[in-house]
Amino acid sequence: MSQRYPKRRRLNKTSRDPSNTSSVPQTLEDAHFVAATEDDKKNWPGWCEIESEPAFFNVMLKQFGVKGVKVREIVSLDEEILGFIPRPIYGIIFLFKWREDDPVNHKQSCSDNVWFANQTVGNACASIALLNIVNNIPNCDLGDHLQAFKDFTSSFTPSLRGNAIGNFEFIRQVHNSFARKMDMLNEDLLMKNKVDAARKRSRKKSSSNDQGDAAFHFVAFVPVDGSLWKLDGLERQPYSLGKVESDDWLNLAKPDLEARMAAYEDGQIEFAILGLVKDPLVNLVRDLASNIKGIQAVEALLDQTDVDWRSSGANTGIETEVPENTLLGTDMHFQIDNTSIESATLLPEVQHKLSGSSTNATDILDFRRKLALDQTSLRVAIKEEQASDYHDEDRAAARRHDYGPAVKTWTEFLARKGILGELLDSKKE
């Protein structure tokens, strides 16, 4: 028989209202459950932990200003599964429970053309892994902030680059946009505990083999200058895993990844693999612009062949209409403007049709209709990628939302009704 907890004194209505974000916390305990403000995140000197969720990384890249790069989850290293990952793959990020490697097994070496930063601040490994890849992608559009940072740190050592990242407000604020109040409090408490533990170790030597507090960590793999490099921010230098013989460099990374995955016991999934790939939207928008330019060129050819082809079709029975929603010009919903159409390259089949000697309007109209049908699949693919981007934004917004105040309010409600005590008692039984 569970004992009903006595009713608590009713709290002030203003302090209980979760919609009243301007209310002043009544106690220090209440302050812990107030959602972190933008100023709180901006002024917090720490770095929050970020899960290995592709949506979060995609939003971070977008806010960094990086264009043309997207993060996809790699669920398996099997060739059949890897075939579904868009190409080219610029690099991969491996999340695992960190264990210190044997330094004897690695030779420290680094090409001058490899941009690599050490991790000198806690929990920054997600941002550092991203930077260690995108800064090594040839001709990558990094955006103004990251490009200036890359140029500024080009002559730095890895450790100095790591310090520069820790002091770069722009990167830290994008990273900490995912911080919630409890994340910040937990990280501050963890730091305090580490300081206290360090003081105790100075008086009493502790075992160096304790893996109980092993943390999760991100490591990057990226091909640069014909070699595959493992970029681990916790190591002093990157390590070359060998020469890359072709564009498909994943086979060279597999042994290292599989060795780490094999270290886990059966049933333990304490790792994740993310791939940084060329954003499929880049090629899709380019192909759509080329398609529209082709249709325009074919219509210009029809104008030369038969000026009245648009109206004569009704009299001759020739089909002159194209499928509904076919784009014949600019449309910003699909990121198509005049510049993208003008700079597009005509498909070889369009060039062949334009250079041919055929003046048969029916043949040209059939070809125009074929281009319009081809465009349908392009528009569908673009909408799917755009929907994926919207989904990423929604996932990131949900992750950033601070549910602490709502949880506190709901818990207080259960306590006032006497339900919380019964739930706790049932757990003990």
XYZ file of C-alpha atoms in Angstrom:
429
model
C 0.000 0.000 0.000
C 1.618 3.198 -1.115
C 1.417 6.295 1.043
C 0.052 9.383 -0.655
C 2.390 12.291 -0.372
C 0.909 15.335 1.369
C -0.115 18.134 -0.915
C 2.468 20.826 -1.364
C 1.751 24.476 -0.827
C 0.431 25.892 -4.078
C 3.167 27.795 -5.850
C 2.817 31.300 -7.101
C 0.875 31.157 -10.360
C 3.321 33.382 -12.177
C 6.301 31.196 -11.326
C 4.461 28.040 -12.427
C 3.298 29.287 -15.778
C 5.642 27.692 -18.353
C 4.590 30.248 -20.937
C 5.753 33.114 -18.723
C 9.446 33.096 -19.622
C 9.981 36.524 -18.072
C 9.180 35.358 -14.542
C 11.999 35.637 -12.051
C 13.068 32.305 -10.463
C 12.003 32.149 -6.820
C 14.930 29.962 -5.707
C 18.305 28.788 -6.958
C 16.694 25.423 -7.669
C 14.084 27.129 -9.846
C 16.865 28.903 -11.750
C 18.234 25.521 -12.854
C 14.997 24.820 -14.714
C 14.720 28.131 -16.539
C 15.489 27.751 -20.234
C 18.874 29.084 -21.262
C 18.655 32.401 -23.103
C 20.694 33.342 -26.147
C 22.839 35.532 -23.887
C 23.389 32.555 -21.566
C 24.668 30.477 -24.469
C 26.756 33.327 -25.835
C 28.460 34.052 -22.511
C 28.931 30.429 -21.445
C 32.637 29.553 -21.836
C 32.069 25.793 -22.196
C 31.191 23.565 -25.137
C 28.145 21.269 -25.103
C 28.080 17.656 -26.213
C 26.463 17.028 -29.607
C 25.124 13.639 -30.677
C 26.156 11.961 -33.929
C 22.941 12.967 -35.700
C 23.399 13.904 -39.397
C 20.649 16.530 -39.126
C 22.574 18.412 -36.429
C 25.802 18.344 -38.436
C 24.021 19.526 -41.584
C 22.525 22.484 -39.747
C 25.926 23.309 -38.234
C 27.572 23.271 -41.677
C 24.823 25.539 -43.004
C 25.295 27.998 -40.144
C 29.075 27.856 -40.572
C 28.421 29.034 -44.136
C 29.664 25.881 -45.894
C 27.936 25.202 -49.217
C 27.788 22.086 -51.357
C 28.503 19.594 -48.543
C 26.019 17.325 -46.782
C 26.308 14.754 -44.009
C 24.840 11.286 -44.506
C 24.779 8.379 -42.070
C 26.713 5.282 -43.148
C 24.907 2.344 -41.565
C 27.253 -0.340 -42.881
C 30.630 -0.715 -44.591
C 29.226 -3.366 -46.953
C 29.803 -2.519 -50.606
C 26.101 -2.827 -51.403
C 25.136 -0.325 -48.696
C 27.961 2.062 -49.566
C 26.656 2.130 -53.127
C 23.695 4.204 -51.933
C 25.925 6.950 -50.503
C 26.208 9.957 -52.873
C 29.586 10.534 -54.469
C 32.086 11.996 -54.101
C 32.638 11.229 -50.423
C 34.885 13.985 -49.080
C 35.528 12.393 -45.697
C 34.001 10.334 -42.922
C 33.521 10.934 -39.211
C 33.734 7.995 -36.832
C 32.150 8.295 -33.397
C 33.363 5.802 -30.802
C 34.046 5.384 -27.110
C 37.531 6.767 -26.847
C 40.437 4.616 -25.755
C 43.980 5.880 -25.895
C 45.875 4.358 -28.810
C 49.350 2.935 -28.447
C 51.575 5.729 -29.794
C 54.196 3.183 -30.845
C 51.810 1.857 -33.481
C 51.761 5.199 -35.320
C 54.412 7.243 -36.998
C 53.841 10.934 -36.602
C 53.858 12.604 -39.975
C 51.925 15.365 -41.655
C 51.815 16.803 -45.152
C 52.048 20.565 -45.373
C 48.819 20.513 -47.379
C 46.796 18.803 -44.618
C 44.824 21.234 -42.473
C 44.631 19.684 -39.021
C 43.656 21.071 -35.621
C 44.094 19.530 -32.185
C 41.210 19.430 -29.747
C 42.270 21.697 -26.905
C 38.812 22.292 -25.392
C 36.393 19.670 -24.100
C 33.337 18.564 -26.133
C 34.490 20.455 -29.240
C 35.316 17.248 -31.132
C 32.166 17.442 -33.299
C 33.040 20.894 -34.637
C 36.729 20.020 -34.931
C 35.973 16.851 -36.914
C 33.833 18.889 -39.323
C 36.514 21.564 -39.691
C 39.259 18.978 -40.194
C 37.334 17.646 -43.192
C 35.814 20.715 -44.878
C 39.112 22.611 -44.651
C 40.710 19.816 -46.701
C 38.073 19.684 -49.469
C 39.526 21.218 -52.655
C 37.682 24.344 -53.798
C 35.062 24.020 -51.075
C 32.881 27.081 -50.519
C 33.533 27.583 -46.803
C 31.721 30.879 -46.438
C 33.319 34.139 -45.335
C 33.925 33.243 -41.675
C 35.531 29.836 -42.149
C 37.530 30.886 -45.203
C 39.011 33.799 -43.280
C 39.737 31.473 -40.346
C 41.408 28.896 -42.612
C 43.585 31.574 -44.227
C 44.472 33.080 -40.850
C 45.510 29.719 -39.370
C 47.239 28.326 -42.470
C 50.704 28.700 -40.916
C 49.662 27.581 -37.407
C 50.648 24.337 -35.748
C 47.807 21.870 -34.966
C 47.796 22.885 -31.301
C 47.640 26.592 -32.139
C 44.769 25.900 -34.535
C 42.975 24.079 -31.734
C 43.460 27.073 -29.439
C 42.232 29.355 -32.208
C 39.046 27.280 -32.543
C 38.498 27.478 -28.798
C 38.747 31.264 -28.969
C 36.697 31.682 -32.160
C 33.337 33.001 -30.946
C 31.619 32.310 -34.275
C 32.329 28.561 -34.165
C 31.582 28.252 -30.453
C 28.239 30.037 -30.765
C 27.121 27.805 -33.651
C 28.220 24.755 -31.673
C 26.560 25.920 -28.452
C 23.311 26.776 -30.186
C 22.474 23.164 -29.257
C 23.180 23.773 -25.554
C 20.312 23.586 -23.091
C 20.360 24.784 -19.509
C 20.845 21.320 -18.043
C 23.632 20.601 -20.578
C 25.455 23.674 -19.367
C 24.940 22.868 -15.685
C 26.056 19.255 -16.139
C 29.177 20.303 -18.022
C 30.032 22.881 -15.356
C 29.571 20.213 -12.667
C 31.706 17.751 -14.626
C 34.460 20.338 -14.894
C 34.293 20.989 -11.158
C 34.522 17.244 -10.465
C 37.532 16.949 -12.761
C 39.279 19.762 -10.917
C 38.498 18.146 -7.569
C 39.728 14.771 -8.836
C 42.926 16.338 -10.127
C 43.583 17.815 -6.706
C 43.026 14.437 -5.066
C 45.356 12.713 -7.532
C 48.073 15.162 -6.614
C 47.895 13.729 -3.099
C 47.056 10.120 -3.959
C 48.179 8.402 -7.141
C 45.320 6.773 -9.049
C 45.293 3.984 -11.599
C 45.955 5.098 -15.193
C 44.043 2.158 -16.665
C 40.602 3.200 -15.443
C 38.252 3.309 -18.423
C 35.108 3.961 -16.386
C 34.817 7.581 -17.511
C 35.644 6.904 -21.155
C 33.905 9.503 -23.310
C 32.632 9.384 -26.846
C 34.849 11.008 -29.420
C 34.787 11.961 -33.119
C 37.658 11.136 -35.503
C 37.852 12.235 -39.150
C 39.192 10.326 -42.152
C 39.919 12.356 -45.278
C 41.960 11.904 -48.477
C 44.515 14.655 -49.118
C 47.386 14.747 -51.622
C 46.952 11.140 -52.702
C 46.994 9.730 -49.159
C 44.298 8.869 -46.642
C 44.711 10.657 -43.326
C 43.217 9.920 -39.944
C 42.635 13.222 -38.186
C 42.154 12.691 -34.459
C 42.080 15.959 -32.555
C 43.354 14.213 -29.415
C 46.539 13.099 -31.196
C 49.441 15.458 -31.789
C 49.599 14.840 -35.541
C 47.450 13.220 -38.238
C 48.423 9.748 -39.413
C 48.701 8.530 -42.977
C 46.890 5.238 -43.542
C 48.436 4.759 -46.972
C 48.300 5.885 -50.571
C 44.942 6.334 -52.268
C 44.962 4.478 -55.578
C 41.515 5.603 -56.758
C 38.595 7.833 -55.859
C 37.112 4.969 -53.838
C 39.338 5.386 -50.774
C 36.897 3.862 -48.279
C 38.503 0.427 -48.642
C 41.681 1.906 -47.201
C 39.817 3.194 -44.142
C 37.892 -0.044 -43.536
C 40.617 -1.946 -41.625
C 41.009 0.840 -39.076
C 37.249 1.264 -38.665
C 36.524 -2.453 -38.485
C 39.277 -2.961 -35.905
C 37.697 -0.339 -33.661
C 34.196 -1.771 -34.154
C 35.432 -5.307 -33.397
C 36.700 -4.118 -30.005
C 33.115 -3.897 -28.762
C 31.326 -6.875 -27.341
C 28.422 -8.485 -29.155
C 25.285 -6.416 -28.826
C 27.155 -3.216 -28.051
C 26.662 -0.470 -30.615
C 28.839 2.295 -29.284
C 29.937 3.804 -32.549
C 28.519 5.609 -35.579
C 29.832 6.536 -39.016
C 28.913 9.721 -40.867
C 29.967 10.620 -44.388
C 30.537 14.132 -45.711
C 29.459 14.023 -49.331
C 28.755 16.396 -52.155
C 25.280 17.793 -51.600
C 23.043 16.040 -54.179
C 21.172 19.330 -54.663
C 24.224 20.805 -56.397
C 24.103 18.333 -59.300
C 20.308 18.183 -59.365
C 19.933 21.963 -59.706
C 22.696 22.011 -62.314
C 20.963 19.271 -64.318
C 17.599 21.034 -64.038
C 19.123 24.276 -65.331
C 20.663 22.333 -68.227
C 17.297 20.734 -68.970
C 15.487 24.089 -69.032
C 18.171 25.563 -71.255
C 17.752 22.578 -73.571
C 13.989 23.039 -73.807
C 14.476 26.736 -74.556
C 17.005 25.901 -77.290
C 14.679 23.316 -78.841
C 11.789 25.797 -78.826
C 14.030 28.339 -80.546
C 14.756 25.693 -83.188
C 11.028 25.119 -83.603
C 10.524 28.853 -84.098
C 12.980 28.687 -86.976
C 11.315 25.606 -88.455
C 7.684 26.678 -88.063
C 6.841 30.081 -86.621
C 3.251 28.995 -85.944
C 4.114 25.619 -84.358
C 2.362 26.486 -81.095
C -0.986 27.119 -82.793
C -0.667 24.754 -85.743
C -0.562 21.719 -83.475
C -4.299 21.980 -82.798
C -5.052 21.849 -86.527
C -2.660 19.029 -87.398
C -3.205 16.886 -84.307
C 0.456 17.183 -83.282
C 0.991 17.285 -79.507
C 2.581 20.632 -78.610
C 1.819 20.712 -74.893
C 4.268 19.593 -72.217
C 3.389 17.987 -68.856
C 1.894 20.264 -66.235
C 4.364 22.201 -64.057
C 7.176 21.854 -66.587
C 9.649 24.694 -65.969
C 10.440 26.780 -69.023
C 12.333 29.524 -67.206
C 13.439 30.746 -63.803
C 11.915 29.422 -60.584
C 13.514 30.232 -57.242
C 11.603 27.414 -55.534
C 14.036 25.164 -57.392
C 16.993 27.576 -57.034
C 16.881 28.335 -60.773
C 17.707 31.887 -61.842
C 18.837 33.449 -65.115
C 22.499 33.057 -64.226
C 22.184 29.315 -63.583
C 20.382 28.812 -66.913
C 22.827 30.934 -68.892
C 25.858 29.173 -67.393
C 24.380 25.677 -67.832
C 25.880 23.256 -70.337
C 23.575 21.705 -72.912
C 23.280 17.932 -72.806
C 25.103 16.113 -75.645
C 21.787 14.818 -77.020
C 20.460 18.387 -77.175
C 23.605 19.586 -78.912
C 23.238 16.731 -81.400
C 19.602 17.624 -82.096
C 20.452 21.311 -82.589
C 23.308 20.542 -84.955
C 21.292 18.020 -86.984
C 19.845 18.743 -90.397
C 16.351 17.491 -89.532
C 13.642 20.150 -89.892
C 10.731 17.844 -89.123
C 8.641 19.705 -86.563
C 7.051 16.496 -85.283
C 10.440 14.958 -84.453
C 11.581 18.127 -82.714
C 8.323 18.331 -80.706
C 8.738 14.690 -79.613
C 12.244 15.476 -78.427
C 10.977 18.533 -76.560
C 8.361 16.393 -74.841
C 11.050 13.860 -73.868
C 13.073 16.646 -72.199
C 9.949 17.772 -70.328
C 9.342 14.236 -69.063
C 12.990 13.970 -67.968
C 12.533 17.186 -66.039
C 9.726 15.676 -63.965
C 12.058 13.237 -62.236
C 14.577 16.032 -61.601
C 11.953 18.213 -59.915
C 10.828 15.302 -57.740
C 14.400 14.567 -56.678
C 15.012 18.232 -55.825
C 11.827 18.403 -53.737
C 12.920 15.282 -51.849
C 16.299 16.828 -51.026
C 14.633 20.071 -49.982
C 12.253 18.106 -47.754
C 15.296 16.422 -46.210
C 16.764 19.862 -45.464
C 13.517 20.972 -43.816
C 13.518 17.766 -41.774
C 17.071 18.523 -40.603
C 15.988 21.983 -39.488
C 13.051 20.501 -37.560
C 15.271 17.915 -35.857
C 17.778 20.579 -34.889
C 15.029 22.867 -33.549
C 13.678 20.015 -31.418
C 17.171 19.278 -30.082
C 17.737 22.928 -29.212
C 14.407 23.314 -27.443
C 14.812 23.339 -23.675
C 12.237 20.997 -22.172
C 13.434 21.617 -18.596
C 10.704 24.122 -17.631
C 7.950 21.875 -19.035
C 9.339 18.819 -17.232
C 9.524 20.743 -13.965
C 5.969 22.041 -14.335
C 4.614 18.578 -15.142
C 6.516 17.003 -12.243
C 5.133 19.607 -9.832
C 1.635 18.919 -11.137
C 2.040 15.179 -10.519
C 3.381 15.905 -7.027
C 0.424 18.153 -6.142
C -2.004 15.467 -7.278
C -0.177 12.874 -5.185
C 0.617 10.813 -8.280
C 4.389 11.339 -8.258
C 4.766 9.678 -4.862
C 2.781 6.647 -6.023
C 4.931 6.356 -9.157
C 8.133 6.517 -7.106
C 6.819 3.957 -4.611
C 5.814 1.583 -7.427
C 9.358 1.749 -8.776
C 10.751 0.704 -5.404
C 8.501 -2.345 -5.118
